[in-house]
């Protein structure tokens, strides 16, 4: 089975690439390195440096006839999507169409799509949110991910290419970049370790479902071996943690006792997010294994090791 992982030099995609490679699959990576790092890709894995919107990416799909597309390349910054919705659409929606149009007549047999559980549902009517929860995203990013799921449904219905959409919670762990599109855990961790001030936007009582990256990689592996009809699965923990609590626990994980300041709330960000992952447990035999405290400790250790080696 020949697999292409887009965004495979990035944070989540590189962990997925590692796991699939270790499981013996033939894996190649496509990444424009705008946020990913060449060093994240194993030397044994071929890296194609190009944009998913490009004719080069389409040619690769046609020439190499990948059977499975594991699609993680994306514009993933909620705040940037609010500031520049057109850029979000070009990368996330048109980028996916470019790959699917090239792949549908050239051997593509399955798609695993990195979607979002944190942004696709909007503000929860109740939590945790199941996959059946009404989908009312409040950011262009969430809208583009939902649109991509609908496009994959079209390709499944029209061309018989099944897909699995994995709706991630807030993923964190080693290799996460603390700049640009980074998550709050990477930002807080690096700032605490470097002695820089940390800022909590709003009152800090907004909640998220934080899921460790190794658990997310296992979900991709489980989705690869899921052979029923196309569907979506939430991938999270079912536990919501507010930002004030998260900062306190990161102080414990890093050993740095430094309070955070509070700044203005950011536009496009919802108040709560927590995912019901019962469906993934039932159909993928997947459950998260890493607790938040354990994952924060491992993440802090990685940042500390990187800081000491620089």
PDB file of C-alpha atoms in Angstrom:
ATOM      1  CA  UNK A   1       0.000   0.000   0.000  1.00  0.00           C
ATOM      2  CA  UNK A   2       1.485   3.322  -1.123  1.00  0.00           C
ATOM      3  CA  UNK A   3       0.623   6.244   1.168  1.00  0.00           C
ATOM      4  CA  UNK A   4       1.123   9.993   0.749  1.00  0.00           C
ATOM      5  CA  UNK A   5       1.090  12.063   3.938  1.00  0.00           C
ATOM      6  CA  UNK A   6       0.592  15.744   3.168  1.00  0.00           C
ATOM      7  CA  UNK A   7       1.912  18.043   5.861  1.00  0.00           C
ATOM      8  CA  UNK A   8       4.125  15.144   6.900  1.00  0.00           C
ATOM      9  CA  UNK A   9       6.998  17.417   7.934  1.00  0.00           C
ATOM     10  CA  UNK A  10       4.707  19.254  10.326  1.00  0.00           C
ATOM     11  CA  UNK A  11       3.803  18.620  13.934  1.00  0.00           C
ATOM     12  CA  UNK A  12       0.987  16.069  13.684  1.00  0.00           C
ATOM     13  CA  UNK A  13       1.811  14.779  10.217  1.00  0.00           C
ATOM     14  CA  UNK A  14       5.365  13.834  11.169  1.00  0.00           C
ATOM     15  CA  UNK A  15       4.155  11.702  14.073  1.00  0.00           C
ATOM     16  CA  UNK A  16       1.676   9.999  11.731  1.00  0.00           C
ATOM     17  CA  UNK A  17       4.491   9.419   9.215  1.00  0.00           C
ATOM     18  CA  UNK A  18       6.692   7.884  11.922  1.00  0.00           C
ATOM     19  CA  UNK A  19       4.002   5.471  13.044  1.00  0.00           C
ATOM     20  CA  UNK A  20       2.980   4.354   9.542  1.00  0.00           C
ATOM     21  CA  UNK A  21       6.619   3.894   8.536  1.00  0.00           C
ATOM     22  CA  UNK A  22       7.326   1.872  11.677  1.00  0.00           C
ATOM     23  CA  UNK A  23       4.324  -0.302  10.830  1.00  0.00           C
ATOM     24  CA  UNK A  24       5.962  -1.197   7.516  1.00  0.00           C
ATOM     25  CA  UNK A  25       3.914   0.921   5.099  1.00  0.00           C
ATOM     26  CA  UNK A  26       5.410   2.568   2.019  1.00  0.00           C
ATOM     27  CA  UNK A  27       5.110   6.261   2.889  1.00  0.00           C
ATOM     28  CA  UNK A  28       6.043   9.473   1.089  1.00  0.00           C
ATOM     29  CA  UNK A  29       5.605  13.023   2.373  1.00  0.00           C
ATOM     30  CA  UNK A  30       4.425  16.174   0.610  1.00  0.00           C
ATOM     31  CA  UNK A  31       5.111  19.418   2.478  1.00  0.00           C
ATOM     32  CA  UNK A  32       5.942  22.970   1.409  1.00  0.00           C
ATOM     33  CA  UNK A  33       7.979  23.452   4.631  1.00  0.00           C
ATOM     34  CA  UNK A  34       6.169  26.716   5.374  1.00  0.00           C
ATOM     35  CA  UNK A  35       5.811  25.519   8.954  1.00  0.00           C
ATOM     36  CA  UNK A  36       7.098  21.939   8.832  1.00  0.00           C
ATOM     37  CA  UNK A  37      10.745  20.970   9.185  1.00  0.00           C
ATOM     38  CA  UNK A  38      12.793  18.681   6.953  1.00  0.00           C
ATOM     39  CA  UNK A  39      14.360  17.185  10.096  1.00  0.00           C
ATOM     40  CA  UNK A  40      10.926  15.870  11.151  1.00  0.00           C
ATOM     41  CA  UNK A  41      10.834  13.489   8.177  1.00  0.00           C
ATOM     42  CA  UNK A  42      12.705  10.161   8.581  1.00  0.00           C
ATOM     43  CA  UNK A  43      15.659   9.824   6.218  1.00  0.00           C
ATOM     44  CA  UNK A  44      14.094   6.673   4.778  1.00  0.00           C
ATOM     45  CA  UNK A  45      10.983   8.604   3.668  1.00  0.00           C
ATOM     46  CA  UNK A  46      10.935  10.542   0.401  1.00  0.00           C
ATOM     47  CA  UNK A  47      10.010  14.204   0.871  1.00  0.00           C
ATOM     48  CA  UNK A  48       8.388  16.209  -1.950  1.00  0.00           C
ATOM     49  CA  UNK A  49       8.721  19.937  -1.212  1.00  0.00           C
ATOM     50  CA  UNK A  50       5.768  21.633  -2.876  1.00  0.00           C
ATOM     51  CA  UNK A  51       2.438  23.320  -2.171  1.00  0.00           C
ATOM     52  CA  UNK A  52      -0.748  21.225  -2.225  1.00  0.00           C
ATOM     53  CA  UNK A  53      -2.308  23.837  -4.543  1.00  0.00           C
ATOM     54  CA  UNK A  54       0.444  23.468  -7.137  1.00  0.00           C
ATOM     55  CA  UNK A  55       0.491  21.648 -10.486  1.00  0.00           C
ATOM     56  CA  UNK A  56       3.553  19.810  -9.139  1.00  0.00           C
ATOM     57  CA  UNK A  57       1.432  18.283  -6.356  1.00  0.00           C
ATOM     58  CA  UNK A  58      -1.187  17.201  -8.891  1.00  0.00           C
ATOM     59  CA  UNK A  59       1.519  15.658 -11.085  1.00  0.00           C
ATOM     60  CA  UNK A  60       2.852  13.678  -8.133  1.00  0.00           C
ATOM     61  CA  UNK A  61      -0.606  12.259  -7.479  1.00  0.00           C
ATOM     62  CA  UNK A  62      -0.901  11.225 -11.119  1.00  0.00           C
ATOM     63  CA  UNK A  63       2.612   9.876 -11.536  1.00  0.00           C
ATOM     64  CA  UNK A  64       3.021   7.980  -8.265  1.00  0.00           C
ATOM     65  CA  UNK A  65      -0.543   6.627  -8.021  1.00  0.00           C
ATOM     66  CA  UNK A  66      -0.826   6.755  -4.239  1.00  0.00           C
ATOM     67  CA  UNK A  67      -3.504   4.411  -2.933  1.00  0.00           C
ATOM     68  CA  UNK A  68      -4.066   6.325   0.302  1.00  0.00           C
ATOM     69  CA  UNK A  69      -3.961  10.074   0.940  1.00  0.00           C
ATOM     70  CA  UNK A  70      -3.448  11.052   4.591  1.00  0.00           C
ATOM     71  CA  UNK A  71      -4.196  14.761   4.364  1.00  0.00           C
ATOM     72  CA  UNK A  72      -2.768  16.983   7.098  1.00  0.00           C
ATOM     73  CA  UNK A  73      -1.463  19.928   5.054  1.00  0.00           C
ATOM     74  CA  UNK A  74      -3.634  22.925   5.893  1.00  0.00           C
ATOM     75  CA  UNK A  75      -3.968  26.518   6.925  1.00  0.00           C
ATOM     76  CA  UNK A  76      -4.766  25.778  10.567  1.00  0.00           C
ATOM     77  CA  UNK A  77      -4.627  29.138  12.318  1.00  0.00           C
ATOM     78  CA  UNK A  78      -8.127  30.175  13.409  1.00  0.00           C
ATOM     79  CA  UNK A  79      -7.055  33.791  13.894  1.00  0.00           C
ATOM     80  CA  UNK A  80      -5.462  34.026  10.449  1.00  0.00           C
ATOM     81  CA  UNK A  81      -8.614  32.562   8.907  1.00  0.00           C
ATOM     82  CA  UNK A  82     -10.588  35.429  10.452  1.00  0.00           C
ATOM     83  CA  UNK A  83      -8.098  37.998   9.144  1.00  0.00           C
ATOM     84  CA  UNK A  84      -7.753  36.445   5.661  1.00  0.00           C
ATOM     85  CA  UNK A  85     -10.640  34.086   4.811  1.00  0.00           C
ATOM     86  CA  UNK A  86      -9.648  33.906   1.139  1.00  0.00           C
ATOM     87  CA  UNK A  87      -6.225  32.462   2.005  1.00  0.00           C
ATOM     88  CA  UNK A  88      -7.899  29.855   4.195  1.00  0.00           C
ATOM     89  CA  UNK A  89     -10.185  28.837   1.325  1.00  0.00           C
ATOM     90  CA  UNK A  90      -7.337  28.617  -1.189  1.00  0.00           C
ATOM     91  CA  UNK A  91      -5.175  26.377   0.961  1.00  0.00           C
ATOM     92  CA  UNK A  92      -7.759  24.195   2.672  1.00  0.00           C
ATOM     93  CA  UNK A  93     -10.484  23.821   0.067  1.00  0.00           C
ATOM     94  CA  UNK A  94      -8.800  24.376  -3.291  1.00  0.00           C
ATOM     95  CA  UNK A  95      -5.716  22.492  -2.115  1.00  0.00           C
ATOM     96  CA  UNK A  96      -7.825  19.425  -1.323  1.00  0.00           C
ATOM     97  CA  UNK A  97      -9.666  19.647  -4.663  1.00  0.00           C
ATOM     98  CA  UNK A  98      -6.325  19.820  -6.495  1.00  0.00           C
ATOM     99  CA  UNK A  99      -5.189  16.561  -4.901  1.00  0.00           C
ATOM    100  CA  UNK A 100      -8.528  14.782  -5.272  1.00  0.00           C
ATOM    101  CA  UNK A 101      -8.950  15.666  -8.937  1.00  0.00           C
ATOM    102  CA  UNK A 102      -5.466  14.342  -9.659  1.00  0.00           C
ATOM    103  CA  UNK A 103      -5.915  11.238  -7.550  1.00  0.00           C
ATOM    104  CA  UNK A 104      -9.406  10.097  -8.513  1.00  0.00           C
ATOM    105  CA  UNK A 105      -8.353   8.700 -11.905  1.00  0.00           C
ATOM    106  CA  UNK A 106      -4.884   7.613 -10.810  1.00  0.00           C
ATOM    107  CA  UNK A 107      -5.265   4.890  -8.226  1.00  0.00           C
ATOM    108  CA  UNK A 108      -6.476   6.751  -5.140  1.00  0.00           C
ATOM    109  CA  UNK A 109      -8.520   4.356  -3.032  1.00  0.00           C
ATOM    110  CA  UNK A 110      -8.889   6.041   0.365  1.00  0.00           C
ATOM    111  CA  UNK A 111      -8.536   9.387   2.155  1.00  0.00           C
ATOM    112  CA  UNK A 112      -7.847  10.025   5.822  1.00  0.00           C
ATOM    113  CA  UNK A 113      -8.595  13.672   6.470  1.00  0.00           C
ATOM    114  CA  UNK A 114      -7.381  15.744   9.415  1.00  0.00           C
ATOM    115  CA  UNK A 115     -10.513  17.677  10.336  1.00  0.00           C
ATOM    116  CA  UNK A 116     -11.358  19.620  13.474  1.00  0.00           C
ATOM    117  CA  UNK A 117     -13.574  18.854  16.412  1.00  0.00           C
ATOM    118  CA  UNK A 118     -12.485  22.027  18.119  1.00  0.00           C
ATOM    119  CA  UNK A 119     -13.923  24.346  15.455  1.00  0.00           C
ATOM    120  CA  UNK A 120     -16.420  22.411  13.334  1.00  0.00           C
ATOM    121  CA  UNK A 121     -19.293  22.334  15.843  1.00  0.00           C
ATOM    122  CA  UNK A 122     -19.252  25.904  17.092  1.00  0.00           C
ATOM    123  CA  UNK A 123     -20.433  26.649  20.597  1.00  0.00           C
ATOM    124  CA  UNK A 124     -21.744  23.422  22.163  1.00  0.00           C
ATOM    125  CA  UNK A 125     -25.409  22.999  22.951  1.00  0.00           C
ATOM    126  CA  UNK A 126     -24.181  20.465  25.504  1.00  0.00           C
ATOM    127  CA  UNK A 127     -20.889  18.714  26.116  1.00  0.00           C
ATOM    128  CA  UNK A 128     -19.162  16.529  25.301  1.00  0.00           C
ATOM    129  CA  UNK A 129     -20.112  17.049  21.647  1.00  0.00           C
ATOM    130  CA  UNK A 130     -20.831  13.887  19.590  1.00  0.00           C
ATOM    131  CA  UNK A 131     -20.366  13.710  15.826  1.00  0.00           C
ATOM    132  CA  UNK A 132     -24.130  14.232  15.446  1.00  0.00           C
ATOM    133  CA  UNK A 133     -23.940  17.646  17.175  1.00  0.00           C
ATOM    134  CA  UNK A 134     -25.145  20.509  14.994  1.00  0.00           C
ATOM    135  CA  UNK A 135     -22.274  21.969  12.978  1.00  0.00           C
ATOM    136  CA  UNK A 136     -22.149  25.760  13.252  1.00  0.00           C
ATOM    137  CA  UNK A 137     -18.490  26.779  13.021  1.00  0.00           C
ATOM    138  CA  UNK A 138     -17.780  30.360  14.055  1.00  0.00           C
ATOM    139  CA  UNK A 139     -14.536  30.817  12.081  1.00  0.00           C
ATOM    140  CA  UNK A 140     -13.585  30.529   8.392  1.00  0.00           C
ATOM    141  CA  UNK A 141     -11.163  27.779   9.450  1.00  0.00           C
ATOM    142  CA  UNK A 142     -13.978  25.665  10.888  1.00  0.00           C
ATOM    143  CA  UNK A 143     -16.122  26.408   7.822  1.00  0.00           C
ATOM    144  CA  UNK A 144     -13.348  25.314   5.451  1.00  0.00           C
ATOM    145  CA  UNK A 145     -12.815  22.031   7.317  1.00  0.00           C
ATOM    146  CA  UNK A 146     -16.547  21.306   7.210  1.00  0.00           C
ATOM    147  CA  UNK A 147     -16.568  22.132   3.486  1.00  0.00           C
ATOM    148  CA  UNK A 148     -13.697  19.693   2.939  1.00  0.00           C
ATOM    149  CA  UNK A 149     -15.671  16.946   4.663  1.00  0.00           C
ATOM    150  CA  UNK A 150     -18.615  17.669   2.340  1.00  0.00           C
ATOM    151  CA  UNK A 151     -16.295  17.569  -0.678  1.00  0.00           C
ATOM    152  CA  UNK A 152     -14.938  14.203   0.422  1.00  0.00           C
ATOM    153  CA  UNK A 153     -18.521  12.965   0.684  1.00  0.00           C
ATOM    154  CA  UNK A 154     -18.960  14.039  -2.951  1.00  0.00           C
ATOM    155  CA  UNK A 155     -15.842  12.159  -4.067  1.00  0.00           C
ATOM    156  CA  UNK A 156     -16.966   9.107  -2.104  1.00  0.00           C
ATOM    157  CA  UNK A 157     -20.450   9.195  -3.650  1.00  0.00           C
ATOM    158  CA  UNK A 158     -19.391  10.107  -7.185  1.00  0.00           C
ATOM    159  CA  UNK A 159     -16.124   8.212  -7.584  1.00  0.00           C
ATOM    160  CA  UNK A 160     -16.219   5.536  -4.898  1.00  0.00           C
ATOM    161  CA  UNK A 161     -13.248   6.867  -2.893  1.00  0.00           C
ATOM    162  CA  UNK A 162     -14.040   6.266   0.797  1.00  0.00           C
ATOM    163  CA  UNK A 163     -12.809   8.656   3.459  1.00  0.00           C
ATOM    164  CA  UNK A 164     -12.420   8.889   7.204  1.00  0.00           C
ATOM    165  CA  UNK A 165     -12.510  12.382   8.697  1.00  0.00           C
ATOM    166  CA  UNK A 166     -10.776  12.627  12.061  1.00  0.00           C
ATOM    167  CA  UNK A 167     -12.118  15.580  14.018  1.00  0.00           C
ATOM    168  CA  UNK A 168      -9.247  16.434  16.331  1.00  0.00           C
ATOM    169  CA  UNK A 169      -9.448  18.174  19.648  1.00  0.00           C
ATOM    170  CA  UNK A 170      -6.569  20.497  20.556  1.00  0.00           C
ATOM    171  CA  UNK A 171      -3.520  18.411  19.716  1.00  0.00           C
ATOM    172  CA  UNK A 172      -0.276  19.005  21.610  1.00  0.00           C
ATOM    173  CA  UNK A 173       3.080  17.344  22.180  1.00  0.00           C
ATOM    174  CA  UNK A 174       6.722  17.211  21.020  1.00  0.00           C
ATOM    175  CA  UNK A 175       7.613  18.981  17.742  1.00  0.00           C
ATOM    176  CA  UNK A 176       4.810  21.512  18.039  1.00  0.00           C
ATOM    177  CA  UNK A 177       6.027  24.902  16.873  1.00  0.00           C
ATOM    178  CA  UNK A 178       5.625  27.699  19.405  1.00  0.00           C
ATOM    179  CA  UNK A 179       5.330  30.312  16.647  1.00  0.00           C
ATOM    180  CA  UNK A 180       2.809  31.106  13.934  1.00  0.00           C
ATOM    181  CA  UNK A 181       0.031  28.504  13.986  1.00  0.00           C
ATOM    182  CA  UNK A 182       1.059  27.020  17.324  1.00  0.00           C
ATOM    183  CA  UNK A 183      -1.253  25.809  20.024  1.00  0.00           C
ATOM    184  CA  UNK A 184      -1.372  27.376  23.457  1.00  0.00           C
ATOM    185  CA  UNK A 185       0.572  24.548  25.140  1.00  0.00           C
ATOM    186  CA  UNK A 186       3.618  25.014  22.895  1.00  0.00           C
ATOM    187  CA  UNK A 187       3.467  28.798  23.339  1.00  0.00           C
ATOM    188  CA  UNK A 188       3.147  28.656  27.116  1.00  0.00           C
ATOM    189  CA  UNK A 189       5.828  25.979  27.480  1.00  0.00           C
ATOM    190  CA  UNK A 190       8.466  27.824  25.476  1.00  0.00           C
ATOM    191  CA  UNK A 191       7.715  31.144  27.122  1.00  0.00           C
ATOM    192  CA  UNK A 192       7.871  29.688  30.627  1.00  0.00           C
ATOM    193  CA  UNK A 193      11.195  27.975  29.898  1.00  0.00           C
ATOM    194  CA  UNK A 194      12.719  31.085  28.309  1.00  0.00           C
ATOM    195  CA  UNK A 195      11.536  33.449  31.023  1.00  0.00           C
ATOM    196  CA  UNK A 196       9.251  35.409  28.695  1.00  0.00           C
ATOM    197  CA  UNK A 197       5.861  36.660  29.856  1.00  0.00           C
ATOM    198  CA  UNK A 198       2.793  34.548  29.085  1.00  0.00           C
ATOM    199  CA  UNK A 199      -0.574  36.033  28.187  1.00  0.00           C
ATOM    200  CA  UNK A 200      -3.995  34.463  28.652  1.00  0.00           C
ATOM    201  CA  UNK A 201      -6.523  35.955  26.245  1.00  0.00           C
ATOM    202  CA  UNK A 202      -9.810  36.866  27.915  1.00  0.00           C
ATOM    203  CA  UNK A 203     -10.654  35.552  31.366  1.00  0.00           C
ATOM    204  CA  UNK A 204      -8.976  32.208  30.726  1.00  0.00           C
ATOM    205  CA  UNK A 205     -12.070  30.179  31.479  1.00  0.00           C
ATOM    206  CA  UNK A 206     -12.508  29.134  27.847  1.00  0.00           C
ATOM    207  CA  UNK A 207     -12.082  25.363  27.611  1.00  0.00           C
ATOM    208  CA  UNK A 208     -10.580  22.932  25.138  1.00  0.00           C
ATOM    209  CA  UNK A 209     -10.154  19.172  24.819  1.00  0.00           C
ATOM    210  CA  UNK A 210      -6.384  18.583  24.806  1.00  0.00           C
ATOM    211  CA  UNK A 211      -5.261  15.324  23.154  1.00  0.00           C
ATOM    212  CA  UNK A 212      -1.660  14.084  22.966  1.00  0.00           C
ATOM    213  CA  UNK A 213      -0.109  13.740  19.502  1.00  0.00           C
ATOM    214  CA  UNK A 214       0.855  10.063  19.895  1.00  0.00           C
ATOM    215  CA  UNK A 215      -2.795   9.235  20.546  1.00  0.00           C
ATOM    216  CA  UNK A 216      -3.722  11.156  17.390  1.00  0.00           C
ATOM    217  CA  UNK A 217      -1.176   9.200  15.350  1.00  0.00           C
ATOM    218  CA  UNK A 218      -2.732   5.951  16.618  1.00  0.00           C
ATOM    219  CA  UNK A 219      -6.133   7.209  15.491  1.00  0.00           C
ATOM    220  CA  UNK A 220      -4.771   7.655  11.954  1.00  0.00           C
ATOM    221  CA  UNK A 221      -3.440   4.108  11.991  1.00  0.00           C
ATOM    222  CA  UNK A 222      -6.813   2.831  13.188  1.00  0.00           C
ATOM    223  CA  UNK A 223      -8.576   4.816  10.435  1.00  0.00           C
ATOM    224  CA  UNK A 224      -6.285   3.275   7.832  1.00  0.00           C
ATOM    225  CA  UNK A 225      -7.562  -0.133   8.866  1.00  0.00           C
ATOM    226  CA  UNK A 226     -11.238   0.921   9.027  1.00  0.00           C
ATOM    227  CA  UNK A 227     -13.048  -0.600   6.049  1.00  0.00           C
ATOM    228  CA  UNK A 228     -16.679   0.354   6.590  1.00  0.00           C
ATOM    229  CA  UNK A 229     -18.563   3.248   4.995  1.00  0.00           C
ATOM    230  CA  UNK A 230     -17.162   6.782   4.948  1.00  0.00           C
ATOM    231  CA  UNK A 231     -17.657   8.645   8.200  1.00  0.00           C
ATOM    232  CA  UNK A 232     -16.217  11.081  10.744  1.00  0.00           C
ATOM    233  CA  UNK A 233     -14.794  10.383  14.188  1.00  0.00           C
ATOM    234  CA  UNK A 234     -14.052  12.715  17.075  1.00  0.00           C
ATOM    235  CA  UNK A 235     -10.507  12.286  18.371  1.00  0.00           C
ATOM    236  CA  UNK A 236     -10.116  13.793  21.815  1.00  0.00           C
ATOM    237  CA  UNK A 237     -10.334  12.882  25.487  1.00  0.00           C
ATOM    238  CA  UNK A 238     -13.831  13.923  26.527  1.00  0.00           C
ATOM    239  CA  UNK A 239     -12.258  16.155  29.198  1.00  0.00           C
ATOM    240  CA  UNK A 240     -12.344  19.937  28.994  1.00  0.00           C
ATOM    241  CA  UNK A 241      -9.648  22.051  30.599  1.00  0.00           C
ATOM    242  CA  UNK A 242      -9.723  25.825  30.906  1.00  0.00           C
ATOM    243  CA  UNK A 243      -6.696  27.946  30.043  1.00  0.00           C
ATOM    244  CA  UNK A 244      -6.039  29.159  33.596  1.00  0.00           C
ATOM    245  CA  UNK A 245      -5.886  25.560  34.822  1.00  0.00           C
ATOM    246  CA  UNK A 246      -3.741  24.577  31.845  1.00  0.00           C
ATOM    247  CA  UNK A 247      -1.206  27.309  32.628  1.00  0.00           C
ATOM    248  CA  UNK A 248      -1.001  26.194  36.247  1.00  0.00           C
ATOM    249  CA  UNK A 249      -0.380  22.591  35.225  1.00  0.00           C
ATOM    250  CA  UNK A 250       2.289  23.685  32.759  1.00  0.00           C
ATOM    251  CA  UNK A 251       4.041  25.552  35.559  1.00  0.00           C
ATOM    252  CA  UNK A 252       4.173  22.230  37.393  1.00  0.00           C
ATOM    253  CA  UNK A 253       5.374  20.330  34.309  1.00  0.00           C
ATOM    254  CA  UNK A 254       8.158  22.829  33.540  1.00  0.00           C
ATOM    255  CA  UNK A 255       9.080  23.611  37.143  1.00  0.00           C
ATOM    256  CA  UNK A 256       8.717  27.334  36.398  1.00  0.00           C
ATOM    257  CA  UNK A 257       6.430  29.221  38.767  1.00  0.00           C
ATOM    258  CA  UNK A 258       5.495  32.357  36.878  1.00  0.00           C
ATOM    259  CA  UNK A 259       2.035  33.904  36.665  1.00  0.00           C
ATOM    260  CA  UNK A 260       0.376  34.853  33.382  1.00  0.00           C
ATOM    261  CA  UNK A 261      -1.029  38.230  32.415  1.00  0.00           C
ATOM    262  CA  UNK A 262      -4.474  38.601  30.865  1.00  0.00           C
ATOM    263  CA  UNK A 263      -5.056  40.204  27.467  1.00  0.00           C
ATOM    264  CA  UNK A 264      -8.093  40.871  25.250  1.00  0.00           C
ATOM    265  CA  UNK A 265     -10.125  37.952  23.947  1.00  0.00           C
ATOM    266  CA  UNK A 266      -9.317  36.918  20.365  1.00  0.00           C
ATOM    267  CA  UNK A 267     -11.967  37.071  17.626  1.00  0.00           C
ATOM    268  CA  UNK A 268     -13.194  33.860  16.031  1.00  0.00           C
ATOM    269  CA  UNK A 269     -12.527  31.719  19.089  1.00  0.00           C
ATOM    270  CA  UNK A 270     -15.344  29.821  20.762  1.00  0.00           C
ATOM    271  CA  UNK A 271     -15.914  29.570  24.488  1.00  0.00           C
ATOM    272  CA  UNK A 272     -16.069  25.803  24.979  1.00  0.00           C
ATOM    273  CA  UNK A 273     -15.005  22.650  23.179  1.00  0.00           C
ATOM    274  CA  UNK A 274     -15.037  19.062  24.436  1.00  0.00           C
ATOM    275  CA  UNK A 275     -15.515  15.940  22.320  1.00  0.00           C
ATOM    276  CA  UNK A 276     -17.493  12.747  22.821  1.00  0.00           C
ATOM    277  CA  UNK A 277     -15.257   9.988  21.426  1.00  0.00           C
ATOM    278  CA  UNK A 278     -17.590   7.038  22.025  1.00  0.00           C
ATOM    279  CA  UNK A 279     -17.906   6.381  18.287  1.00  0.00           C
ATOM    280  CA  UNK A 280     -14.124   6.061  17.823  1.00  0.00           C
ATOM    281  CA  UNK A 281     -13.971   3.634  20.736  1.00  0.00           C
ATOM    282  CA  UNK A 282     -16.731   1.507  19.214  1.00  0.00           C
ATOM    283  CA  UNK A 283     -15.707   1.447  15.553  1.00  0.00           C
ATOM    284  CA  UNK A 284     -11.951   2.116  15.607  1.00  0.00           C
ATOM    285  CA  UNK A 285     -11.194   0.426  18.940  1.00  0.00           C
ATOM    286  CA  UNK A 286      -9.402   3.687  19.757  1.00  0.00           C
ATOM    287  CA  UNK A 287      -9.182   5.477  23.084  1.00  0.00           C
ATOM    288  CA  UNK A 288      -6.664   8.060  24.277  1.00  0.00           C
ATOM    289  CA  UNK A 289      -3.942   6.547  26.440  1.00  0.00           C
ATOM    290  CA  UNK A 290      -2.014   9.613  27.594  1.00  0.00           C
ATOM    291  CA  UNK A 291      -3.344  11.725  30.469  1.00  0.00           C
ATOM    292  CA  UNK A 292      -2.984  15.503  30.319  1.00  0.00           C
ATOM    293  CA  UNK A 293      -0.423  15.653  33.152  1.00  0.00           C
ATOM    294  CA  UNK A 294       1.647  12.892  31.560  1.00  0.00           C
ATOM    295  CA  UNK A 295       1.476  14.501  28.130  1.00  0.00           C
ATOM    296  CA  UNK A 296       2.396  17.932  29.503  1.00  0.00           C
ATOM    297  CA  UNK A 297       5.394  16.410  31.278  1.00  0.00           C
ATOM    298  CA  UNK A 298       6.616  14.698  28.092  1.00  0.00           C
ATOM    299  CA  UNK A 299       6.056  17.879  26.109  1.00  0.00           C
ATOM    300  CA  UNK A 300       7.988  19.966  28.632  1.00  0.00           C
ATOM    301  CA  UNK A 301      10.845  17.434  28.604  1.00  0.00           C
ATOM    302  CA  UNK A 302      11.063  17.709  24.810  1.00  0.00           C
ATOM    303  CA  UNK A 303      11.176  21.522  24.912  1.00  0.00           C
ATOM    304  CA  UNK A 304      13.786  21.427  27.687  1.00  0.00           C
ATOM    305  CA  UNK A 305      15.957  18.973  25.726  1.00  0.00           C
ATOM    306  CA  UNK A 306      15.708  21.119  22.604  1.00  0.00           C
ATOM    307  CA  UNK A 307      16.596  24.247  24.581  1.00  0.00           C
ATOM    308  CA  UNK A 308      19.627  22.558  26.149  1.00  0.00           C
ATOM    309  CA  UNK A 309      20.886  21.312  22.777  1.00  0.00           C
ATOM    310  CA  UNK A 310      20.678  24.689  21.058  1.00  0.00           C
TER     311      UNK A 310
END
